[in-house]
Short mmCIF file of C-alpha atoms in Angstrom, two decimals:
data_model
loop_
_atom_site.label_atom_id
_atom_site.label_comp_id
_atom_site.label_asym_id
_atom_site.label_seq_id
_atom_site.Cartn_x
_atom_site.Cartn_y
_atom_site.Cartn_z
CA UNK Z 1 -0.46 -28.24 -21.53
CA UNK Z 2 -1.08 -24.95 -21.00
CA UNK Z 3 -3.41 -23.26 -23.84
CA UNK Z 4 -5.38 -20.25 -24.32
CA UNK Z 5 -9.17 -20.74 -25.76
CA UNK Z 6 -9.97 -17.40 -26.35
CA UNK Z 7 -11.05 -17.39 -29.90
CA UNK Z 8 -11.20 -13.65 -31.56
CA UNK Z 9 -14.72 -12.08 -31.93
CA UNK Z 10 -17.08 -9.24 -31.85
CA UNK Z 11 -18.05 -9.50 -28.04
CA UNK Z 12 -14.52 -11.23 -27.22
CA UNK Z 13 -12.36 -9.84 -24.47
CA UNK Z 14 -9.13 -8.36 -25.76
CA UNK Z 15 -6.01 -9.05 -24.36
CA UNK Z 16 -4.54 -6.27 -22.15
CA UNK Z 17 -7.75 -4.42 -22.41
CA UNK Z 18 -9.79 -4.32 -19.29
CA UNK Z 19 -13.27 -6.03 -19.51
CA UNK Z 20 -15.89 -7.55 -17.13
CA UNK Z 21 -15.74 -11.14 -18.82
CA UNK Z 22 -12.08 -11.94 -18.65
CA UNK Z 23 -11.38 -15.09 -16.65
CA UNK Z 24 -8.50 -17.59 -15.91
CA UNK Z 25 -9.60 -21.40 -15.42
CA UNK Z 26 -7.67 -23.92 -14.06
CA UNK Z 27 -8.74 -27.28 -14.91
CA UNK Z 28 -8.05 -29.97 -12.71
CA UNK Z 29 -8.17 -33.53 -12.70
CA UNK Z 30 -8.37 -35.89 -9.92
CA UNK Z 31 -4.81 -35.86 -9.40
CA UNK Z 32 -4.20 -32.09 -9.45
CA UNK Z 33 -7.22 -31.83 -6.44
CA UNK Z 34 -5.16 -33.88 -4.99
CA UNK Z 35 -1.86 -31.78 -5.30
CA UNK Z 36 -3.60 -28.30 -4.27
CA UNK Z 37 -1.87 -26.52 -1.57
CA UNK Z 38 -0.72 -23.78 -0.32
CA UNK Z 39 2.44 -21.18 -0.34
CA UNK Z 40 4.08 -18.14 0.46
CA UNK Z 41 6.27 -15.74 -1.80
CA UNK Z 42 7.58 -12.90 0.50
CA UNK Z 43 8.70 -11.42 -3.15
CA UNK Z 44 5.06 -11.03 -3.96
CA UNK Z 45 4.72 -9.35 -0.97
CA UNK Z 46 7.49 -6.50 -1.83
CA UNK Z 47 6.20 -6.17 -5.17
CA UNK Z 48 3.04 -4.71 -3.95
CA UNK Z 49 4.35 -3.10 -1.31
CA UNK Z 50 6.45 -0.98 -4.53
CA UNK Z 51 2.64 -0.83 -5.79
CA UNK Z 52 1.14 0.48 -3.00
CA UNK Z 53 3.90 3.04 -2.32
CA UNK Z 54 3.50 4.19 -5.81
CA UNK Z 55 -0.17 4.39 -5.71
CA UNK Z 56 -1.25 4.71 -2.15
CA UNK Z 57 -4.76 6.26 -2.05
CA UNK Z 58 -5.74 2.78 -3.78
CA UNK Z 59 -4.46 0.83 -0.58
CA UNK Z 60 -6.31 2.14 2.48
CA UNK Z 61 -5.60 -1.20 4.56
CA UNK Z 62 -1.81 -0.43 4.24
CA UNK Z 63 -1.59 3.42 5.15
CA UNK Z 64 -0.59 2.13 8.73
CA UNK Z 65 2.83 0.61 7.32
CA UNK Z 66 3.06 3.13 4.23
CA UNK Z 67 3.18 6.16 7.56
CA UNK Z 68 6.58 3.78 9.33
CA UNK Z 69 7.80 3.13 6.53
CA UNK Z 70 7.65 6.53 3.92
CA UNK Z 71 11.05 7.89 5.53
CA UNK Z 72 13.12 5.11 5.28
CA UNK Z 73 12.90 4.10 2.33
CA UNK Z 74 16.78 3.91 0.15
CA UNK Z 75 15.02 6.25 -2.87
CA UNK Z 76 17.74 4.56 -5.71
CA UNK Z 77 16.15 0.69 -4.84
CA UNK Z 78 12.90 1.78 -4.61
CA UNK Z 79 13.07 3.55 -7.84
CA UNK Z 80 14.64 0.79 -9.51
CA UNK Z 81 11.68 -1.63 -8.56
CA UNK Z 82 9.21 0.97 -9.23
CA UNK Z 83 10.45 1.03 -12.94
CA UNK Z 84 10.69 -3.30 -12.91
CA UNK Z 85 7.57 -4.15 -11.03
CA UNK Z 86 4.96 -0.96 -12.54
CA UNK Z 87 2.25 0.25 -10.29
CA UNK Z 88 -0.38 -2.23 -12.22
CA UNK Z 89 -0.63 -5.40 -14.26
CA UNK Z 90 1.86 -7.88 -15.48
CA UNK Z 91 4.64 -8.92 -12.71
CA UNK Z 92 7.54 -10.06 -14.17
CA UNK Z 93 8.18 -13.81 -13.19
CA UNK Z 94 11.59 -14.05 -12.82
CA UNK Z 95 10.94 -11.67 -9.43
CA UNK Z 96 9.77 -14.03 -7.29
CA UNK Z 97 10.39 -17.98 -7.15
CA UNK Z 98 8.01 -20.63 -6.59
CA UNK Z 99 5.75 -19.93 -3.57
CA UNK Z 100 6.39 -22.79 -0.59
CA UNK Z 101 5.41 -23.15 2.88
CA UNK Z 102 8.52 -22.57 4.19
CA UNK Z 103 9.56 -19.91 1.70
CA UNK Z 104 11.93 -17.26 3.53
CA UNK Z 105 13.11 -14.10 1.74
CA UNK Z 106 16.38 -15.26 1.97
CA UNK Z 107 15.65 -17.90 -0.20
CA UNK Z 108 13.66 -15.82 -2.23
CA UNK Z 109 16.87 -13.38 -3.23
CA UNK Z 110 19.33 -16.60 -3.27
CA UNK Z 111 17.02 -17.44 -6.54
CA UNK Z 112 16.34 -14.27 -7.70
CA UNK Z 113 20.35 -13.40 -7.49
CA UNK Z 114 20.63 -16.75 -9.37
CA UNK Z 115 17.94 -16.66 -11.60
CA UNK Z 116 18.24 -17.48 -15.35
CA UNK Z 117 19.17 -14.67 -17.86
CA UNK Z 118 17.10 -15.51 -21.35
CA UNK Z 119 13.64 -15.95 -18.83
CA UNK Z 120 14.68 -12.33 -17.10
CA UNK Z 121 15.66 -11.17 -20.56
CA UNK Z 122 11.74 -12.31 -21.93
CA UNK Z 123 10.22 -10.85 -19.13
CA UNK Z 124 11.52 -7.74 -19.39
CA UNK Z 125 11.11 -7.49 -23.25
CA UNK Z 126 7.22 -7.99 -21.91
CA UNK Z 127 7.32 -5.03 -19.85
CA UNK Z 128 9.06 -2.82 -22.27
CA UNK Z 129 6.12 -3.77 -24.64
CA UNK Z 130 3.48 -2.95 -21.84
CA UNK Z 131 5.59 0.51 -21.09
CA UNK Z 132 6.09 4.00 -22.66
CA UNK Z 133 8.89 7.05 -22.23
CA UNK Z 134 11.37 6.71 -19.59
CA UNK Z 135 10.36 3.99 -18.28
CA UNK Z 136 10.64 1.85 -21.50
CA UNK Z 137 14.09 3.01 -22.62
CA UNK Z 138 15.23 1.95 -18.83
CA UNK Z 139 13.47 -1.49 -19.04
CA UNK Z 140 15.21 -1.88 -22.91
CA UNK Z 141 18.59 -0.87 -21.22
CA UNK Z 142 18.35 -3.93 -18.47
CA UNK Z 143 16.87 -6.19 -21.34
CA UNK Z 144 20.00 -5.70 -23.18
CA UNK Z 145 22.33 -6.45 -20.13
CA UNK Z 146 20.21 -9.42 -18.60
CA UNK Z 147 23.24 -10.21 -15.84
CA UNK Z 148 23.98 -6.58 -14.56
CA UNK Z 149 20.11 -5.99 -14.71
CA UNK Z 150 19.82 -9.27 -12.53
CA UNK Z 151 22.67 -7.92 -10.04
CA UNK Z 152 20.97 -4.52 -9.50
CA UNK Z 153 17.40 -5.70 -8.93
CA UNK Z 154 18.66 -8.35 -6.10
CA UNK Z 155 20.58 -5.68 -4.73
CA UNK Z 156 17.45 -3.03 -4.91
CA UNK Z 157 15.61 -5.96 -3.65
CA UNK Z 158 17.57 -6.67 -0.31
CA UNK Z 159 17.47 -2.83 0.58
CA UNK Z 160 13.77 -2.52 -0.41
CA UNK Z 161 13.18 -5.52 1.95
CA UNK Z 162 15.44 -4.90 5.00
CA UNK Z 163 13.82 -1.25 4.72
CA UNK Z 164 10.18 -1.61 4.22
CA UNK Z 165 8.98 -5.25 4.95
CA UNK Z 166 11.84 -7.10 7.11
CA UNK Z 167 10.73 -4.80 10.04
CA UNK Z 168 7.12 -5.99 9.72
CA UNK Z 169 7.38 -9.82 8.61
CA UNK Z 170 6.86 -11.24 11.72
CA UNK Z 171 3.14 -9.32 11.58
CA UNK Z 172 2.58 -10.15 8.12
CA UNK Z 173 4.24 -13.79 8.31
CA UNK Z 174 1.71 -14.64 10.90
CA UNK Z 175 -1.50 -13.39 8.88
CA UNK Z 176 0.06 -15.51 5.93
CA UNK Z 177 0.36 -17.94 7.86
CA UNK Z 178 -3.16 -17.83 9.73
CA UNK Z 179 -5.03 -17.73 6.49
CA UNK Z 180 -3.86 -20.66 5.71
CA UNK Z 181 -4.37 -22.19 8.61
CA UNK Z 182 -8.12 -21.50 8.07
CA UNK Z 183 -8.49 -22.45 4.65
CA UNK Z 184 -6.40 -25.59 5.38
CA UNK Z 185 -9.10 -27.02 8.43
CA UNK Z 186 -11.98 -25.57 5.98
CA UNK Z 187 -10.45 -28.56 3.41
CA UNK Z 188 -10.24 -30.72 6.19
CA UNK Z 189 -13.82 -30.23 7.18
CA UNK Z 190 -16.27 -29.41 4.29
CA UNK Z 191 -13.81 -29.94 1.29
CA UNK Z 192 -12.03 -28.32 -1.42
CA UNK Z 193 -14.70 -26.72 -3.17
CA UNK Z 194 -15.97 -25.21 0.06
CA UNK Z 195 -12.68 -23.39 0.53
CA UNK Z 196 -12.02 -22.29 -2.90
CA UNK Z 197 -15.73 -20.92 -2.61
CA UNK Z 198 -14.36 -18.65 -0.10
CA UNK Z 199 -10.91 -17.18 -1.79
CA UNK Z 200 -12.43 -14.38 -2.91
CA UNK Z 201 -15.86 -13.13 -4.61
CA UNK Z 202 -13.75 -13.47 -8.27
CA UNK Z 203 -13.02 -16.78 -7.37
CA UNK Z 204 -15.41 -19.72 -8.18
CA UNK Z 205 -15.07 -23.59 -8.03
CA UNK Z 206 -17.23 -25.47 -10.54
CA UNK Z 207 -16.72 -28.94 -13.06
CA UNK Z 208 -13.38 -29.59 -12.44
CA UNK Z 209 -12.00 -26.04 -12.39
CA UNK Z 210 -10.81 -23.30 -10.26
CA UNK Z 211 -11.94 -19.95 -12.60
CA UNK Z 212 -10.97 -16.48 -11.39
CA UNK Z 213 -12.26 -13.08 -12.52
CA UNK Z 214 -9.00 -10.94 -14.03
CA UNK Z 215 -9.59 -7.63 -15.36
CA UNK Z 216 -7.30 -7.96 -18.39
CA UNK Z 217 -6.46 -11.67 -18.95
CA UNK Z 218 -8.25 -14.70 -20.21
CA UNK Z 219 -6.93 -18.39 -20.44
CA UNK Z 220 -7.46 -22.10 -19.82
CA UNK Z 221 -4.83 -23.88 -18.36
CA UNK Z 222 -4.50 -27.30 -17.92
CA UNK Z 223 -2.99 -28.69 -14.68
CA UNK Z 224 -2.12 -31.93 -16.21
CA UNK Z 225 -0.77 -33.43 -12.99
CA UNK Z 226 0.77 -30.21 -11.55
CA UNK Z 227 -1.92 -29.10 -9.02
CA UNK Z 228 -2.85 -25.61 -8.03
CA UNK Z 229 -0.48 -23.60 -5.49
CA UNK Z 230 -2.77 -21.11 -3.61
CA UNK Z 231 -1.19 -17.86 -2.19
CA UNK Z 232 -2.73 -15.82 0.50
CA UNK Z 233 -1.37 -11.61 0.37
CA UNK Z 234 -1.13 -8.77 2.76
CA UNK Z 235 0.43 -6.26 0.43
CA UNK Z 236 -2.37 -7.16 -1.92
CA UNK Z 237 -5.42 -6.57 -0.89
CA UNK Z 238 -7.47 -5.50 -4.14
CA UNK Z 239 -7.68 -8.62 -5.78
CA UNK Z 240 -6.70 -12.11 -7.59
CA UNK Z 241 -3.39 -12.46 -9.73
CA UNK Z 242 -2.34 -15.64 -11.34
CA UNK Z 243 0.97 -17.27 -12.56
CA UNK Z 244 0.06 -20.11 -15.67
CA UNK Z 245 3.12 -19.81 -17.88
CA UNK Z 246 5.65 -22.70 -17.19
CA UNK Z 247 8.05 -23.63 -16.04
CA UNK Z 248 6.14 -22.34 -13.11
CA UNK Z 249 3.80 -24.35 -11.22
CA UNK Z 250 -0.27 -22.71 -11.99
CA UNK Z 251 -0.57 -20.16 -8.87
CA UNK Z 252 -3.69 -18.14 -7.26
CA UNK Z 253 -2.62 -15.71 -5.31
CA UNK Z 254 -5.09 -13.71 -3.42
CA UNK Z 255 -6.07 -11.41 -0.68
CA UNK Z 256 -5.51 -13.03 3.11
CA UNK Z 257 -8.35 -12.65 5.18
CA UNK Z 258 -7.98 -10.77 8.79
CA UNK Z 259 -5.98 -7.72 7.07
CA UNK Z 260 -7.20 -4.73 8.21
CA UNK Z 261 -5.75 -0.52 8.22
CA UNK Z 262 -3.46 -2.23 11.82
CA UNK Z 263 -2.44 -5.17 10.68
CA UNK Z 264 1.40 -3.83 10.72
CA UNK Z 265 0.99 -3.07 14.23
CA UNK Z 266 3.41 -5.25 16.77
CA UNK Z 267 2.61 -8.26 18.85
CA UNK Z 268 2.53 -5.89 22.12
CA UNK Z 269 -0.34 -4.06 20.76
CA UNK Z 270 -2.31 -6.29 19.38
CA UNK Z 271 -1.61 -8.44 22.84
CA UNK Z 272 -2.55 -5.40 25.02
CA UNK Z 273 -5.48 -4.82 22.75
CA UNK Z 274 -6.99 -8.19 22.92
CA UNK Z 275 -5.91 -8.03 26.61
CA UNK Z 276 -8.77 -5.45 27.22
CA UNK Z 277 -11.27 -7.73 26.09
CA UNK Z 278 -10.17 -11.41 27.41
CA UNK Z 279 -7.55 -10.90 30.04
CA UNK Z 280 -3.68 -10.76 29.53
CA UNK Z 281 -3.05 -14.53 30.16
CA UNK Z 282 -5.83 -15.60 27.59
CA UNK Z 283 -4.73 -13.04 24.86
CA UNK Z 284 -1.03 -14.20 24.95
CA UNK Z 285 -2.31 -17.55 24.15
CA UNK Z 286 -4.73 -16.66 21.77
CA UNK Z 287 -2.60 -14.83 19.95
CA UNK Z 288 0.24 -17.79 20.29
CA UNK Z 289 -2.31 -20.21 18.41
CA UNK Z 290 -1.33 -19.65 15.26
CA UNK Z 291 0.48 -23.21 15.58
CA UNK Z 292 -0.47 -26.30 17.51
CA UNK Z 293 1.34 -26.21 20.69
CA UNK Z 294 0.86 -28.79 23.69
CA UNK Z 295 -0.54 -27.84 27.21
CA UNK Z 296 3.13 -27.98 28.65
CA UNK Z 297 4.24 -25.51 25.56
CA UNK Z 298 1.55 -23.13 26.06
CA UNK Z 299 2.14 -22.98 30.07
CA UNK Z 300 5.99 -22.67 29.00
CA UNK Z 301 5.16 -19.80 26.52
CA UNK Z 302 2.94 -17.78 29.12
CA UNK Z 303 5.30 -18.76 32.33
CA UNK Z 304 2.64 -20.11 33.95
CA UNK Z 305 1.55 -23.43 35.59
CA UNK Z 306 0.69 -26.31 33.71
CA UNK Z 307 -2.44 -26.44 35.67
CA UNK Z 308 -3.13 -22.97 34.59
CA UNK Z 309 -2.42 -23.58 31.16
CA UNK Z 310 -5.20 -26.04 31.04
CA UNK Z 311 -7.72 -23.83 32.79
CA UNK Z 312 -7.24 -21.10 30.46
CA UNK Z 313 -7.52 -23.28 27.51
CA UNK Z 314 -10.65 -24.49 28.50
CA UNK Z 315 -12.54 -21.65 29.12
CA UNK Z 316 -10.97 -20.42 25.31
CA UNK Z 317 -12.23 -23.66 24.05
CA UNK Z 318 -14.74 -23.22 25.47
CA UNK Z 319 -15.72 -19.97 23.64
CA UNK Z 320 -15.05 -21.34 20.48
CA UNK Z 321 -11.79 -19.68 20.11
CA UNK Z 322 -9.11 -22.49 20.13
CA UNK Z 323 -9.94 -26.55 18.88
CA UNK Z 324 -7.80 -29.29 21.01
CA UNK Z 325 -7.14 -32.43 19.47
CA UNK Z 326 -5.15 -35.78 20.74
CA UNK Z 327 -2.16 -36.44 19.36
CA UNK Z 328 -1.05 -39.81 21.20
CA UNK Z 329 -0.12 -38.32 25.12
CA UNK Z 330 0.07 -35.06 24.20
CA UNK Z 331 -3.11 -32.39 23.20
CA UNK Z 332 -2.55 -30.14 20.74
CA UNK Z 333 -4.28 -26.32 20.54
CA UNK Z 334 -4.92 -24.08 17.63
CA UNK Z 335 -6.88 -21.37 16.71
CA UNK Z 336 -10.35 -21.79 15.43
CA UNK Z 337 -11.47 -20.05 12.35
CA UNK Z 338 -13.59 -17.85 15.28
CA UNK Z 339 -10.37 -17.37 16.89
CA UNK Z 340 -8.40 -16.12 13.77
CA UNK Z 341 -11.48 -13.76 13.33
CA UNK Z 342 -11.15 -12.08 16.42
CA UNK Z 343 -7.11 -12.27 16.11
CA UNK Z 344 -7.56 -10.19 12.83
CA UNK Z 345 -10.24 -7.42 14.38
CA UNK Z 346 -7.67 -7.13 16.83
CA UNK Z 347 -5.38 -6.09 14.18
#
């Protein structure tokens, strides 16, 4: 079960209060290293994109999007979320659902339209607690009307999305989505404690336990069978959060790796800039190896010969950019963690 082993004292960490030796720990069994893996929640996304909109000289990496997207934003949503979601700390659960693979943001506003009313109603009673003026008598106003609180943060959340995020997901679906990709082979190659090594410099891997550094939170939890979902971030680029209190499955999310100040930038530019430096053909399918794809998919992809295809995937190979492995007939391509590297300087 999920338990908190902070025990009151002099030198103790207090809850809420920033301090160097605050810490989450997930302890894992054999079983729950078994059922690690990995997700994405396009509502964590939006929630820091409300964050970094409300403080943006903390987000450098994002002042690329924050310039497209500044004018367009509907000013009613984004005030809503600004007063739901806060500009620091605690994230309310019921916002997002659990993260998935194949998470859209569809599905993540089907749930959140649907989600249930006494959680939302907790959740919010948090934030009042952790908010002052204004902003608290708003919070105690949706608190007492959980289900027309509910309807006007989906609705804030659609606009918010189609607005500031739905014209960059394919961008920041793709760096997701690459991260992963990574960390996934890294597994696959030199283990689970090799890859959770390499989260982030809060995160650590050690006797059973996956133990992040959290400025103003400490607890143990227990897996007990659950497993750990990891979540890679564009939006947030600062740090760790975590999600321990159930029914929700123990989550890491934390900062994707390749995100830099043109990461919002579209797939023409980042082609035409890794164009300069490895020739059209090779960047298009570079830059297309986010997934495995056959020979006959990449030469379909580029419009170019099969024969072609093949040539250019060598010399990529090669160079350490893509891996090719046999899968029956057919040979599949991906990116190689080199490959996502240069993908992400690109961006």
């Amino acid at each position: 079960m999920y338990r908190n082993s902070v025990v009151a004292g002099a030198d103790t960490p207090r809850e809420g209060v920033e301090h160097p030796d605050h810490r989450v720990e997930f302890l894992l069994s054999p079983g729950d290293i078994q059922a690690v893996r990995f997700g994405i929640s396009p509502g964590h996304e939006l929630a820091h994109a409300v964050r970094v909109l409300l403080r943006p000289a903390q987000h450098p990496l994002q002042w690329g999007w924050l310039r497209a997207v500044r004018d367009r934003l509907p000013r009613e949503s984004f005030r809503l979320l600004a007063v739901v979601v806060g500009d620091d700390g605690y994230l309310p659960d019921f916002f997002t659902t659990a993260p998935a693979w194949d998470m859209t943001p569809e599905t993540e506003l089907s749930a959140l339209r649907s989600a249930p009313l006494d959680p939302l109603r907790v959740d919010l009673g948090k934030m009042v607690i952790r908010s002052t003026g204004a902003r608290r008598r708003a919070l105690r106003d949706m608190q007492q009307q959980p289900e027309r609180a509910r309807a006007m943060i989906a609705d804030a959340w659609s606009e918010m999305w189609d607005a500031a995020l739905a014209p960059v997901w394919p961008q920041l679906d793709r760096l997701l989505r690459a991260d992963i990709a990574v960390r996934s082979r890294v597994i696959a190659t030199s283990g689970i404690r090799e890859m959770a090594g390499g989260l982030h410099p809060k995160v650590t891997w050690g006797d059973g336990a996956v133990r992040v550094s959290l400025r103003r939170h400490s607890e143990v939890v227990d897996c007990h069978g659950s497993g750990l979902v990891l979540v890679p971030s564009v939006m947030s680029t600062w740090g760790c959060m975590v999600l321990t209190e159930p029914p929700a499955q123990p989550t890491l999310f934390y900062p994707a790796r390749g995100v830099t100040a043109g990461w919002s930038r579209d797939a023409a530019e980042i082609s035409g800039a890794l164009g300069a430096l490895l020739g059209p053909a090779r960047a298009g399918i570079l830059l297309g190896a986010g997934t495995s794809r056959t020979t006959s998919q990449v030469a379909q992809d580029a419009g170019i010969a099969v024969s072609t295809a093949s040539h250019h995937l060598t010399v990529l190979r090669d160079a350490g950019l893509i891996s090719s492995e046999r899968d029956g007939a057919r040979m599949l391509h991906l990116r190689t963690p080199l490959g996502e590297a240069m993908v992400g300087a690109a961006l």
